Amino acid sequence: EVQLVESGGGLVQPGGSLRLSCAASGFTLSSYWMTWVRQAPGKGPEWVANIRQDGGERRYVDAVKGRFIISRDNAKSSLYLQMNSLRVEDTAVYYCARGLTADSWGQGTLVTVSS
Amino acid sequence: DIVMTQTPLSSPVTLGQSASISCRSSQSLVHSDGNTYLSWLQQRPGQPPRPLIYMISKRFSGVPDRFSGSGAGRDFTLEISRVEAEDVGVYYCMQATQNPTFGQGTKVEIK
C-alpha cells in the first residue's frame, strides 16, 4: 500500500523558514517524479513544485520561485521542501503526492505564517 | 498556465439521483505523448483530496463504478450515479499535461 507521511509543519513568523519532509513507503520512490501541493484554508489545491526521479529537474509555481527548494533522498525514501522567506500567503496545508499526476496523496502538514 | 473552469460550483442532489460536473480547460489537454492528463479528485470534509479518475475516464483502484469520467480535448465531465451520503464533498478536476492546475471545485451536497 502506498503511504506518504508529511511532517515539519508549524507556526512561523513572516520571513522565517521551515523544512517539510515526506516519508514514502509501499513503492519505489526512485521510480517516480514527486510533487508538493498546498491548500490554503477554504481554498482549492495549488501545485507548488515537483522533482524528477534523479533530482535533475525541478519545477516551481511562480509564487514560490527563489524562496522554496524541492529535494529528495531516494536512499531514505524521502521528499523535502525547504521554505524560506515565508509570507502570510504561504499559510496552507502542504501535501506530498506521487508522480506528475499526483495519483496518491499524504494527509498533509499545516504551515501557518503569522506574527 | 492552463486555467481549469468547473461548473456548477454547487450541486445539491437527491440521494439515489445523479450528479454531473463539467470542467473546461483554457487549452487542449492532449500531451505530446498522445495522452490526456485530466484527473478528478474528491475531498470529503476534513480529509485530503482523494484521486478518483485519471486520464479522463480510468478509475483508481477501489473507486466505485458509480463514478465515471468522459470528454476529450478541452471539455470533460464527471458523472456520479446513484448518489450516496458518502459522496458529499468537493470535487476538483486537475490537469497534469503541463504544470498541474486545478479547477475551483464543485461542492456536492444532499438536498
JSON list of C-alpha atoms in Angstrom, two decimals:
[
{"chain": "A", "resi": 1, "resn": "GLU", "atom": "CA", "xyz": [0.00, 0.00, 0.00]},
{"chain": "A", "resi": 2, "resn": "VAL", "atom": "CA", "xyz": [1.31, 3.42, -0.97]},
{"chain": "A", "resi": 3, "resn": "GLN", "atom": "CA", "xyz": [1.86, 5.66, 2.05]},
{"chain": "A", "resi": 4, "resn": "LEU", "atom": "CA", "xyz": [3.02, 9.26, 2.15]},
{"chain": "A", "resi": 5, "resn": "VAL", "atom": "CA", "xyz": [3.52, 10.91, 5.54]},
{"chain": "A", "resi": 6, "resn": "GLU", "atom": "CA", "xyz": [4.33, 14.61, 5.76]},
{"chain": "A", "resi": 7, "resn": "SER", "atom": "CA", "xyz": [5.93, 16.30, 8.75]},
{"chain": "A", "resi": 8, "resn": "GLY", "atom": "CA", "xyz": [7.65, 19.55, 9.69]},
{"chain": "A", "resi": 9, "resn": "GLY", "atom": "CA", "xyz": [4.76, 21.99, 9.60]},
{"chain": "A", "resi": 10, "resn": "GLY", "atom": "CA", "xyz": [4.08, 24.54, 12.31]},
{"chain": "A", "resi": 11, "resn": "LEU", "atom": "CA", "xyz": [3.76, 28.21, 13.19]},
{"chain": "A", "resi": 12, "resn": "VAL", "atom": "CA", "xyz": [6.44, 30.53, 11.83]},
{"chain": "A", "resi": 13, "resn": "GLN", "atom": "CA", "xyz": [6.78, 34.29, 11.60]},
{"chain": "A", "resi": 14, "resn": "PRO", "atom": "CA", "xyz": [6.85, 36.10, 8.27]},
{"chain": "A", "resi": 15, "resn": "GLY", "atom": "CA", "xyz": [10.35, 35.95, 6.82]},
{"chain": "A", "resi": 16, "resn": "GLY", "atom": "CA", "xyz": [11.11, 32.69, 8.61]},
{"chain": "A", "resi": 17, "resn": "SER", "atom": "CA", "xyz": [11.96, 29.24, 7.30]},
{"chain": "A", "resi": 18, "resn": "LEU", "atom": "CA", "xyz": [10.63, 25.71, 7.59]},
{"chain": "A", "resi": 19, "resn": "ARG", "atom": "CA", "xyz": [11.65, 22.38, 6.12]},
{"chain": "A", "resi": 20, "resn": "LEU", "atom": "CA", "xyz": [8.93, 19.90, 5.29]},
{"chain": "A", "resi": 21, "resn": "SER", "atom": "CA", "xyz": [9.59, 16.18, 4.92]},
{"chain": "A", "resi": 22, "resn": "CYS", "atom": "CA", "xyz": [7.59, 13.42, 3.28]},
{"chain": "A", "resi": 23, "resn": "ALA", "atom": "CA", "xyz": [8.32, 9.78, 4.09]},
{"chain": "A", "resi": 24, "resn": "ALA", "atom": "CA", "xyz": [7.31, 7.43, 1.31]},
{"chain": "A", "resi": 25, "resn": "SER", "atom": "CA", "xyz": [6.60, 3.72, 1.60]},
{"chain": "A", "resi": 26, "resn": "GLY", "atom": "CA", "xyz": [4.85, 0.97, -0.34]},
{"chain": "A", "resi": 27, "resn": "PHE", "atom": "CA", "xyz": [6.52, 1.88, -3.63]},
{"chain": "A", "resi": 28, "resn": "THR", "atom": "CA", "xyz": [9.97, 2.64, -5.07]},
{"chain": "A", "resi": 29, "resn": "LEU", "atom": "CA", "xyz": [10.46, 6.38, -4.68]},
{"chain": "A", "resi": 30, "resn": "SER", "atom": "CA", "xyz": [13.27, 6.47, -7.22]},
{"chain": "A", "resi": 31, "resn": "SER", "atom": "CA", "xyz": [10.85, 5.41, -9.98]},
{"chain": "A", "resi": 32, "resn": "TYR", "atom": "CA", "xyz": [8.59, 8.46, -9.69]},
{"chain": "A", "resi": 33, "resn": "TRP", "atom": "CA", "xyz": [8.52, 12.18, -10.12]},
{"chain": "A", "resi": 34, "resn": "MET", "atom": "CA", "xyz": [7.24, 13.65, -6.85]},
{"chain": "A", "resi": 35, "resn": "THR", "atom": "CA", "xyz": [5.06, 16.65, -6.20]},
{"chain": "A", "resi": 36, "resn": "TRP", "atom": "CA", "xyz": [4.19, 19.14, -3.46]},
{"chain": "A", "resi": 37, "resn": "VAL", "atom": "CA", "xyz": [0.69, 20.64, -3.46]},
{"chain": "A", "resi": 38, "resn": "ARG", "atom": "CA", "xyz": [-0.71, 23.13, -0.96]},
{"chain": "A", "resi": 39, "resn": "GLN", "atom": "CA", "xyz": [-4.22, 24.12, 0.03]},
{"chain": "A", "resi": 40, "resn": "ALA", "atom": "CA", "xyz": [-4.90, 27.40, 1.78]},
{"chain": "A", "resi": 41, "resn": "PRO", "atom": "CA", "xyz": [-7.81, 27.47, 4.27]},
{"chain": "A", "resi": 42, "resn": "GLY", "atom": "CA", "xyz": [-11.11, 27.34, 2.42]},
{"chain": "A", "resi": 43, "resn": "LYS", "atom": "CA", "xyz": [-9.42, 27.26, -0.98]},
{"chain": "A", "resi": 44, "resn": "GLY", "atom": "CA", "xyz": [-8.71, 24.68, -3.66]},
{"chain": "A", "resi": 45, "resn": "PRO", "atom": "CA", "xyz": [-5.40, 22.86, -4.11]},
{"chain": "A", "resi": 46, "resn": "GLU", "atom": "CA", "xyz": [-2.44, 24.64, -5.73]},
{"chain": "A", "resi": 47, "resn": "TRP", "atom": "CA", "xyz": [0.55, 22.88, -7.22]},
{"chain": "A", "resi": 48, "resn": "VAL", "atom": "CA", "xyz": [3.79, 24.10, -5.61]},
{"chain": "A", "resi": 49, "resn": "ALA", "atom": "CA", "xyz": [6.69, 22.11, -7.06]},
{"chain": "A", "resi": 50, "resn": "ASN", "atom": "CA", "xyz": [7.80, 18.81, -8.50]},
{"chain": "A", "resi": 51, "resn": "ILE", "atom": "CA", "xyz": [11.08, 16.97, -8.95]},
{"chain": "A", "resi": 52, "resn": "ARG", "atom": "CA", "xyz": [12.31, 14.34, -11.37]},
{"chain": "A", "resi": 53, "resn": "GLN", "atom": "CA", "xyz": [13.31, 10.87, -10.26]},
{"chain": "A", "resi": 54, "resn": "ASP", "atom": "CA", "xyz": [17.03, 11.71, -10.12]},
{"chain": "A", "resi": 55, "resn": "GLY", "atom": "CA", "xyz": [16.55, 15.25, -8.81]},
{"chain": "A", "resi": 56, "resn": "GLY", "atom": "CA", "xyz": [17.98, 16.67, -12.02]},
{"chain": "A", "resi": 57, "resn": "GLU", "atom": "CA", "xyz": [14.88, 18.65, -12.97]},
{"chain": "A", "resi": 58, "resn": "ARG", "atom": "CA", "xyz": [12.79, 20.77, -10.63]},
{"chain": "A", "resi": 59, "resn": "ARG", "atom": "CA", "xyz": [9.78, 22.92, -11.40]},
{"chain": "A", "resi": 60, "resn": "TYR", "atom": "CA", "xyz": [8.08, 25.56, -9.26]},
{"chain": "A", "resi": 61, "resn": "VAL", "atom": "CA", "xyz": [4.97, 27.68, -9.32]},
{"chain": "A", "resi": 62, "resn": "ASP", "atom": "CA", "xyz": [5.91, 31.33, -9.87]},
{"chain": "A", "resi": 63, "resn": "ALA", "atom": "CA", "xyz": [4.71, 32.32, -6.38]},
{"chain": "A", "resi": 64, "resn": "VAL", "atom": "CA", "xyz": [7.49, 30.32, -4.68]},
{"chain": "A", "resi": 65, "resn": "LYS", "atom": "CA", "xyz": [10.35, 30.56, -7.16]},
{"chain": "A", "resi": 66, "resn": "GLY", "atom": "CA", "xyz": [13.55, 31.72, -5.46]},
{"chain": "A", "resi": 67, "resn": "ARG", "atom": "CA", "xyz": [12.12, 31.02, -1.99]},
{"chain": "A", "resi": 68, "resn": "PHE", "atom": "CA", "xyz": [11.32, 27.28, -1.92]},
{"chain": "A", "resi": 69, "resn": "ILE", "atom": "CA", "xyz": [13.58, 24.36, -2.80]},
{"chain": "A", "resi": 70, "resn": "ILE", "atom": "CA", "xyz": [12.31, 20.86, -3.51]},
{"chain": "A", "resi": 71, "resn": "SER", "atom": "CA", "xyz": [14.72, 17.97, -2.99]},
{"chain": "A", "resi": 72, "resn": "ARG", "atom": "CA", "xyz": [14.72, 14.23, -2.46]},
{"chain": "A", "resi": 73, "resn": "ASP", "atom": "CA", "xyz": [16.79, 11.42, -0.97]},
{"chain": "A", "resi": 74, "resn": "ASN", "atom": "CA", "xyz": [15.83, 8.21, -2.73]},
{"chain": "A", "resi": 75, "resn": "ALA", "atom": "CA", "xyz": [18.01, 6.12, -0.41]},
{"chain": "A", "resi": 76, "resn": "LYS", "atom": "CA", "xyz": [15.93, 7.38, 2.51]},
{"chain": "A", "resi": 77, "resn": "SER", "atom": "CA", "xyz": [12.65, 7.26, 0.57]},
{"chain": "A", "resi": 78, "resn": "SER", "atom": "CA", "xyz": [12.10, 10.88, 1.42]},
{"chain": "A", "resi": 79, "resn": "LEU", "atom": "CA", "xyz": [10.99, 14.10, -0.24]},
{"chain": "A", "resi": 80, "resn": "TYR", "atom": "CA", "xyz": [11.65, 17.56, 1.14]},
{"chain": "A", "resi": 81, "resn": "LEU", "atom": "CA", "xyz": [10.51, 21.14, 0.75]},
{"chain": "A", "resi": 82, "resn": "GLN", "atom": "CA", "xyz": [12.76, 23.88, 2.12]},
{"chain": "A", "resi": 83, "resn": "MET", "atom": "CA", "xyz": [10.66, 27.01, 2.53]},
{"chain": "A", "resi": 84, "resn": "ASN", "atom": "CA", "xyz": [12.46, 30.32, 3.06]},
{"chain": "A", "resi": 85, "resn": "SER", "atom": "CA", "xyz": [11.30, 33.94, 3.28]},
{"chain": "A", "resi": 86, "resn": "LEU", "atom": "CA", "xyz": [7.84, 32.72, 4.23]},
{"chain": "A", "resi": 87, "resn": "ARG", "atom": "CA", "xyz": [4.87, 35.02, 3.71]},
{"chain": "A", "resi": 88, "resn": "VAL", "atom": "CA", "xyz": [1.42, 35.13, 5.27]},
{"chain": "A", "resi": 89, "resn": "GLU", "atom": "CA", "xyz": [0.00, 33.91, 1.96]},
{"chain": "A", "resi": 90, "resn": "ASP", "atom": "CA", "xyz": [2.05, 30.70, 2.22]},
{"chain": "A", "resi": 91, "resn": "THR", "atom": "CA", "xyz": [-0.25, 29.58, 5.04]},
{"chain": "A", "resi": 92, "resn": "ALA", "atom": "CA", "xyz": [-1.73, 26.26, 3.92]},
{"chain": "A", "resi": 93, "resn": "VAL", "atom": "CA", "xyz": [-1.82, 22.52, 4.38]},
{"chain": "A", "resi": 94, "resn": "TYR", "atom": "CA", "xyz": [1.07, 21.11, 2.38]},
{"chain": "A", "resi": 95, "resn": "TYR", "atom": "CA", "xyz": [0.67, 17.69, 0.76]},
{"chain": "A", "resi": 96, "resn": "CYS", "atom": "CA", "xyz": [3.20, 15.50, -0.94]},
{"chain": "A", "resi": 97, "resn": "ALA", "atom": "CA", "xyz": [1.89, 13.45, -3.83]},
{"chain": "A", "resi": 98, "resn": "ARG", "atom": "CA", "xyz": [3.26, 10.72, -6.04]},
{"chain": "A", "resi": 99, "resn": "GLY", "atom": "CA", "xyz": [4.06, 11.36, -9.66]},
{"chain": "A", "resi": 100, "resn": "LEU", "atom": "CA", "xyz": [3.47, 14.23, -12.04]},
{"chain": "A", "resi": 101, "resn": "THR", "atom": "CA", "xyz": [-0.21, 13.31, -11.96]},
{"chain": "A", "resi": 102, "resn": "ALA", "atom": "CA", "xyz": [-0.46, 13.17, -8.13]},
{"chain": "A", "resi": 103, "resn": "ASP", "atom": "CA", "xyz": [-2.04, 9.73, -8.02]},
{"chain": "A", "resi": 104, "resn": "SER", "atom": "CA", "xyz": [-1.58, 9.29, -4.25]},
{"chain": "A", "resi": 105, "resn": "TRP", "atom": "CA", "xyz": [-1.60, 11.97, -1.54]},
{"chain": "A", "resi": 106, "resn": "GLY", "atom": "CA", "xyz": [-0.47, 12.15, 2.05]},
{"chain": "A", "resi": 107, "resn": "GLN", "atom": "CA", "xyz": [-2.56, 13.53, 4.93]},
{"chain": "A", "resi": 108, "resn": "GLY", "atom": "CA", "xyz": [-0.76, 16.86, 4.81]},
{"chain": "A", "resi": 109, "resn": "THR", "atom": "CA", "xyz": [1.05, 19.11, 7.29]},
{"chain": "A", "resi": 110, "resn": "LEU", "atom": "CA", "xyz": [-0.20, 22.56, 8.29]},
{"chain": "A", "resi": 111, "resn": "VAL", "atom": "CA", "xyz": [2.07, 25.57, 7.84]},
{"chain": "A", "resi": 112, "resn": "THR", "atom": "CA", "xyz": [0.90, 28.80, 9.48]},
{"chain": "A", "resi": 113, "resn": "VAL", "atom": "CA", "xyz": [2.79, 32.01, 8.76]},
{"chain": "A", "resi": 114, "resn": "SER", "atom": "CA", "xyz": [1.76, 34.69, 11.19]},
{"chain": "A", "resi": 115, "resn": "SER", "atom": "CA", "xyz": [3.23, 37.27, 13.54]},
{"chain": "B", "resi": 1, "resn": "ASP", "atom": "CA", "xyz": [-0.68, 28.31, -17.24]},
{"chain": "B", "resi": 2, "resn": "ILE", "atom": "CA", "xyz": [-3.73, 26.23, -18.15]},
{"chain": "B", "resi": 3, "resn": "VAL", "atom": "CA", "xyz": [-6.87, 27.53, -16.46]},
{"chain": "B", "resi": 4, "resn": "MET", "atom": "CA", "xyz": [-9.47, 24.96, -15.42]},
{"chain": "B", "resi": 5, "resn": "THR", "atom": "CA", "xyz": [-13.08, 26.12, -15.11]},
{"chain": "B", "resi": 6, "resn": "GLN", "atom": "CA", "xyz": [-15.68, 23.95, -13.37]},
{"chain": "B", "resi": 7, "resn": "THR", "atom": "CA", "xyz": [-19.45, 24.23, -13.47]},
{"chain": "B", "resi": 8, "resn": "PRO", "atom": "CA", "xyz": [-21.54, 24.24, -11.43]},
{"chain": "B", "resi": 9, "resn": "LEU", "atom": "CA", "xyz": [-19.79, 25.40, -8.26]},
{"chain": "B", "resi": 10, "resn": "SER", "atom": "CA", "xyz": [-22.54, 23.84, -6.16]},
{"chain": "B", "resi": 11, "resn": "SER", "atom": "CA", "xyz": [-24.67, 20.79, -6.87]},
{"chain": "B", "resi": 12, "resn": "PRO", "atom": "CA", "xyz": [-27.50, 19.84, -4.49]},
{"chain": "B", "resi": 13, "resn": "VAL", "atom": "CA", "xyz": [-28.52, 16.26, -5.27]},
{"chain": "B", "resi": 14, "resn": "THR", "atom": "CA", "xyz": [-31.22, 13.92, -4.02]},
{"chain": "B", "resi": 15, "resn": "LEU", "atom": "CA", "xyz": [-29.96, 10.62, -2.65]},
{"chain": "B", "resi": 16, "resn": "GLY", "atom": "CA", "xyz": [-30.09, 7.99, -5.37]},
{"chain": "B", "resi": 17, "resn": "GLN", "atom": "CA", "xyz": [-30.11, 10.55, -8.18]},
{"chain": "B", "resi": 18, "resn": "SER", "atom": "CA", "xyz": [-27.21, 11.54, -10.43]},
{"chain": "B", "resi": 19, "resn": "ALA", "atom": "CA", "xyz": [-24.83, 14.48, -10.39]},
{"chain": "B", "resi": 20, "resn": "SER", "atom": "CA", "xyz": [-22.82, 15.85, -13.27]},
{"chain": "B", "resi": 21, "resn": "ILE", "atom": "CA", "xyz": [-19.82, 18.18, -13.07]},
{"chain": "B", "resi": 22, "resn": "SER", "atom": "CA", "xyz": [-18.20, 19.86, -16.07]},
{"chain": "B", "resi": 23, "resn": "CYS", "atom": "CA", "xyz": [-14.64, 21.01, -16.43]},
{"chain": "B", "resi": 24, "resn": "ARG", "atom": "CA", "xyz": [-13.26, 23.08, -19.29]},
{"chain": "B", "resi": 25, "resn": "SER", "atom": "CA", "xyz": [-9.59, 23.85, -19.87]},
{"chain": "B", "resi": 26, "resn": "SER", "atom": "CA", "xyz": [-8.22, 27.03, -21.45]},
{"chain": "B", "resi": 27, "resn": "GLN", "atom": "CA", "xyz": [-6.28, 24.93, -23.95]},
{"chain": "B", "resi": 28, "resn": "SER", "atom": "CA", "xyz": [-6.19, 21.37, -25.18]},
{"chain": "B", "resi": 29, "resn": "LEU", "atom": "CA", "xyz": [-5.01, 18.84, -22.62]},
{"chain": "B", "resi": 30, "resn": "VAL", "atom": "CA", "xyz": [-3.65, 16.41, -25.20]},
{"chain": "B", "resi": 31, "resn": "HIS", "atom": "CA", "xyz": [0.01, 15.87, -24.31]},
{"chain": "B", "resi": 32, "resn": "SER", "atom": "CA", "xyz": [2.74, 15.45, -26.92]},
{"chain": "B", "resi": 33, "resn": "ASP", "atom": "CA", "xyz": [2.80, 11.75, -25.95]},
{"chain": "B", "resi": 34, "resn": "GLY", "atom": "CA", "xyz": [-0.81, 11.44, -27.09]},
{"chain": "B", "resi": 35, "resn": "ASN", "atom": "CA", "xyz": [-2.29, 11.04, -23.60]},
{"chain": "B", "resi": 36, "resn": "THR", "atom": "CA", "xyz": [-4.69, 13.45, -21.90]},
{"chain": "B", "resi": 37, "resn": "TYR", "atom": "CA", "xyz": [-3.76, 14.02, -18.27]},
{"chain": "B", "resi": 38, "resn": "LEU", "atom": "CA", "xyz": [-7.10, 15.02, -16.80]},
{"chain": "B", "resi": 39, "resn": "SER", "atom": "CA", "xyz": [-7.96, 13.73, -13.35]},
{"chain": "B", "resi": 40, "resn": "TRP", "atom": "CA", "xyz": [-10.83, 14.09, -10.91]},
{"chain": "B", "resi": 41, "resn": "LEU", "atom": "CA", "xyz": [-10.37, 14.24, -7.15]},
{"chain": "B", "resi": 42, "resn": "GLN", "atom": "CA", "xyz": [-12.84, 14.05, -4.25]},
{"chain": "B", "resi": 43, "resn": "GLN", "atom": "CA", "xyz": [-12.29, 15.91, -1.00]},
{"chain": "B", "resi": 44, "resn": "ARG", "atom": "CA", "xyz": [-14.52, 14.96, 1.88]},
{"chain": "B", "resi": 45, "resn": "PRO", "atom": "CA", "xyz": [-14.74, 17.40, 4.81]},
{"chain": "B", "resi": 46, "resn": "GLY", "atom": "CA", "xyz": [-11.55, 17.37, 6.84]},
{"chain": "B", "resi": 47, "resn": "GLN", "atom": "CA", "xyz": [-9.81, 14.93, 4.52]},
{"chain": "B", "resi": 48, "resn": "PRO", "atom": "CA", "xyz": [-7.04, 15.27, 1.91]},
{"chain": "B", "resi": 49, "resn": "PRO", "atom": "CA", "xyz": [-8.00, 15.11, -1.74]},
{"chain": "B", "resi": 50, "resn": "ARG", "atom": "CA", "xyz": [-8.54, 11.57, -2.98]},
{"chain": "B", "resi": 51, "resn": "PRO", "atom": "CA", "xyz": [-7.90, 10.79, -6.67]},
{"chain": "B", "resi": 52, "resn": "LEU", "atom": "CA", "xyz": [-10.90, 9.12, -8.31]},
{"chain": "B", "resi": 53, "resn": "ILE", "atom": "CA", "xyz": [-10.29, 9.20, -12.05]},
{"chain": "B", "resi": 54, "resn": "TYR", "atom": "CA", "xyz": [-7.16, 9.61, -14.18]},
{"chain": "B", "resi": 55, "resn": "MET", "atom": "CA", "xyz": [-6.59, 10.08, -17.91]},
{"chain": "B", "resi": 56, "resn": "ILE", "atom": "CA", "xyz": [-10.20, 11.25, -18.39]},
{"chain": "B", "resi": 57, "resn": "SER", "atom": "CA", "xyz": [-12.01, 8.00, -17.64]},
{"chain": "B", "resi": 58, "resn": "LYS", "atom": "CA", "xyz": [-9.84, 5.44, -15.78]},
{"chain": "B", "resi": 59, "resn": "ARG", "atom": "CA", "xyz": [-10.93, 4.72, -12.22]},
{"chain": "B", "resi": 60, "resn": "PHE", "atom": "CA", "xyz": [-8.33, 4.24, -9.50]},
{"chain": "B", "resi": 61, "resn": "SER", "atom": "CA", "xyz": [-8.45, 1.01, -7.55]},
{"chain": "B", "resi": 62, "resn": "GLY", "atom": "CA", "xyz": [-11.25, 0.95, -5.01]},
{"chain": "B", "resi": 63, "resn": "VAL", "atom": "CA", "xyz": [-13.31, 3.71, -6.65]},
{"chain": "B", "resi": 64, "resn": "PRO", "atom": "CA", "xyz": [-16.95, 2.64, -7.08]},
{"chain": "B", "resi": 65, "resn": "ASP", "atom": "CA", "xyz": [-18.19, 2.30, -10.65]},
{"chain": "B", "resi": 66, "resn": "ARG", "atom": "CA", "xyz": [-20.84, 4.92, -9.83]},
{"chain": "B", "resi": 67, "resn": "PHE", "atom": "CA", "xyz": [-18.10, 7.40, -10.72]},
{"chain": "B", "resi": 68, "resn": "SER", "atom": "CA", "xyz": [-17.37, 7.83, -14.41]},
{"chain": "B", "resi": 69, "resn": "GLY", "atom": "CA", "xyz": [-15.38, 10.31, -16.44]},
{"chain": "B", "resi": 70, "resn": "SER", "atom": "CA", "xyz": [-15.67, 11.34, -20.06]},
{"chain": "B", "resi": 71, "resn": "GLY", "atom": "CA", "xyz": [-14.61, 14.02, -22.50]},
{"chain": "B", "resi": 72, "resn": "ALA", "atom": "CA", "xyz": [-11.81, 14.98, -24.82]},
{"chain": "B", "resi": 73, "resn": "GLY", "atom": "CA", "xyz": [-9.65, 17.93, -25.80]},
{"chain": "B", "resi": 74, "resn": "ARG", "atom": "CA", "xyz": [-10.86, 20.80, -23.59]},
{"chain": "B", "resi": 75, "resn": "ASP", "atom": "CA", "xyz": [-14.20, 19.56, -22.24]},
{"chain": "B", "resi": 76, "resn": "PHE", "atom": "CA", "xyz": [-14.61, 16.92, -19.56]},
{"chain": "B", "resi": 77, "resn": "THR", "atom": "CA", "xyz": [-17.36, 15.58, -17.32]},
{"chain": "B", "resi": 78, "resn": "LEU", "atom": "CA", "xyz": [-17.56, 13.66, -14.06]},
{"chain": "B", "resi": 79, "resn": "GLU", "atom": "CA", "xyz": [-20.81, 11.75, -13.53]},
{"chain": "B", "resi": 80, "resn": "ILE", "atom": "CA", "xyz": [-21.85, 10.39, -10.17]},
{"chain": "B", "resi": 81, "resn": "SER", "atom": "CA", "xyz": [-24.76, 7.99, -10.49]},
{"chain": "B", "resi": 82, "resn": "ARG", "atom": "CA", "xyz": [-26.95, 6.84, -7.60]},
{"chain": "B", "resi": 83, "resn": "VAL", "atom": "CA", "xyz": [-25.50, 9.45, -5.23]},
{"chain": "B", "resi": 84, "resn": "GLU", "atom": "CA", "xyz": [-24.89, 8.20, -1.68]},
{"chain": "B", "resi": 85, "resn": "ALA", "atom": "CA", "xyz": [-24.39, 10.19, 1.52]},
{"chain": "B", "resi": 86, "resn": "GLU", "atom": "CA", "xyz": [-20.65, 9.36, 1.49]},
{"chain": "B", "resi": 87, "resn": "ASP", "atom": "CA", "xyz": [-20.30, 11.23, -1.83]},
{"chain": "B", "resi": 88, "resn": "VAL", "atom": "CA", "xyz": [-20.77, 14.60, -0.12]},
{"chain": "B", "resi": 89, "resn": "GLY", "atom": "CA", "xyz": [-17.71, 16.78, -0.58]},
{"chain": "B", "resi": 90, "resn": "VAL", "atom": "CA", "xyz": [-15.88, 18.98, -3.03]},
{"chain": "B", "resi": 91, "resn": "TYR", "atom": "CA", "xyz": [-14.80, 17.63, -6.41]},
{"chain": "B", "resi": 92, "resn": "TYR", "atom": "CA", "xyz": [-11.87, 19.03, -8.34]},
{"chain": "B", "resi": 93, "resn": "CYS", "atom": "CA", "xyz": [-10.65, 18.49, -11.86]},
{"chain": "B", "resi": 94, "resn": "MET", "atom": "CA", "xyz": [-6.90, 18.65, -12.32]},
{"chain": "B", "resi": 95, "resn": "GLN", "atom": "CA", "xyz": [-4.74, 18.76, -15.42]},
{"chain": "B", "resi": 96, "resn": "ALA", "atom": "CA", "xyz": [-1.16, 17.49, -15.49]},
{"chain": "B", "resi": 97, "resn": "THR", "atom": "CA", "xyz": [-0.48, 17.87, -19.19]},
{"chain": "B", "resi": 98, "resn": "GLN", "atom": "CA", "xyz": [1.55, 20.94, -18.21]},
{"chain": "B", "resi": 99, "resn": "ASN", "atom": "CA", "xyz": [2.46, 22.04, -14.67]},
{"chain": "B", "resi": 100, "resn": "PRO", "atom": "CA", "xyz": [-0.61, 20.95, -12.70]},
{"chain": "B", "resi": 101, "resn": "THR", "atom": "CA", "xyz": [-3.58, 23.24, -12.22]},
{"chain": "B", "resi": 102, "resn": "PHE", "atom": "CA", "xyz": [-6.92, 22.63, -10.56]},
{"chain": "B", "resi": 103, "resn": "GLY", "atom": "CA", "xyz": [-10.50, 23.71, -11.10]},
{"chain": "B", "resi": 104, "resn": "GLN", "atom": "CA", "xyz": [-12.21, 25.85, -8.45]},
{"chain": "B", "resi": 105, "resn": "GLY", "atom": "CA", "xyz": [-14.08, 22.89, -7.04]},
{"chain": "B", "resi": 106, "resn": "THR", "atom": "CA", "xyz": [-17.73, 21.79, -7.09]},
{"chain": "B", "resi": 107, "resn": "LYS", "atom": "CA", "xyz": [-19.49, 21.22, -3.80]},
{"chain": "B", "resi": 108, "resn": "VAL", "atom": "CA", "xyz": [-21.81, 18.22, -3.88]},
{"chain": "B", "resi": 109, "resn": "GLU", "atom": "CA", "xyz": [-24.39, 18.18, -1.11]},
{"chain": "B", "resi": 110, "resn": "ILE", "atom": "CA", "xyz": [-27.56, 16.31, -0.37]},
{"chain": "B", "resi": 111, "resn": "LYS", "atom": "CA", "xyz": [-30.87, 18.13, -0.84]}
]
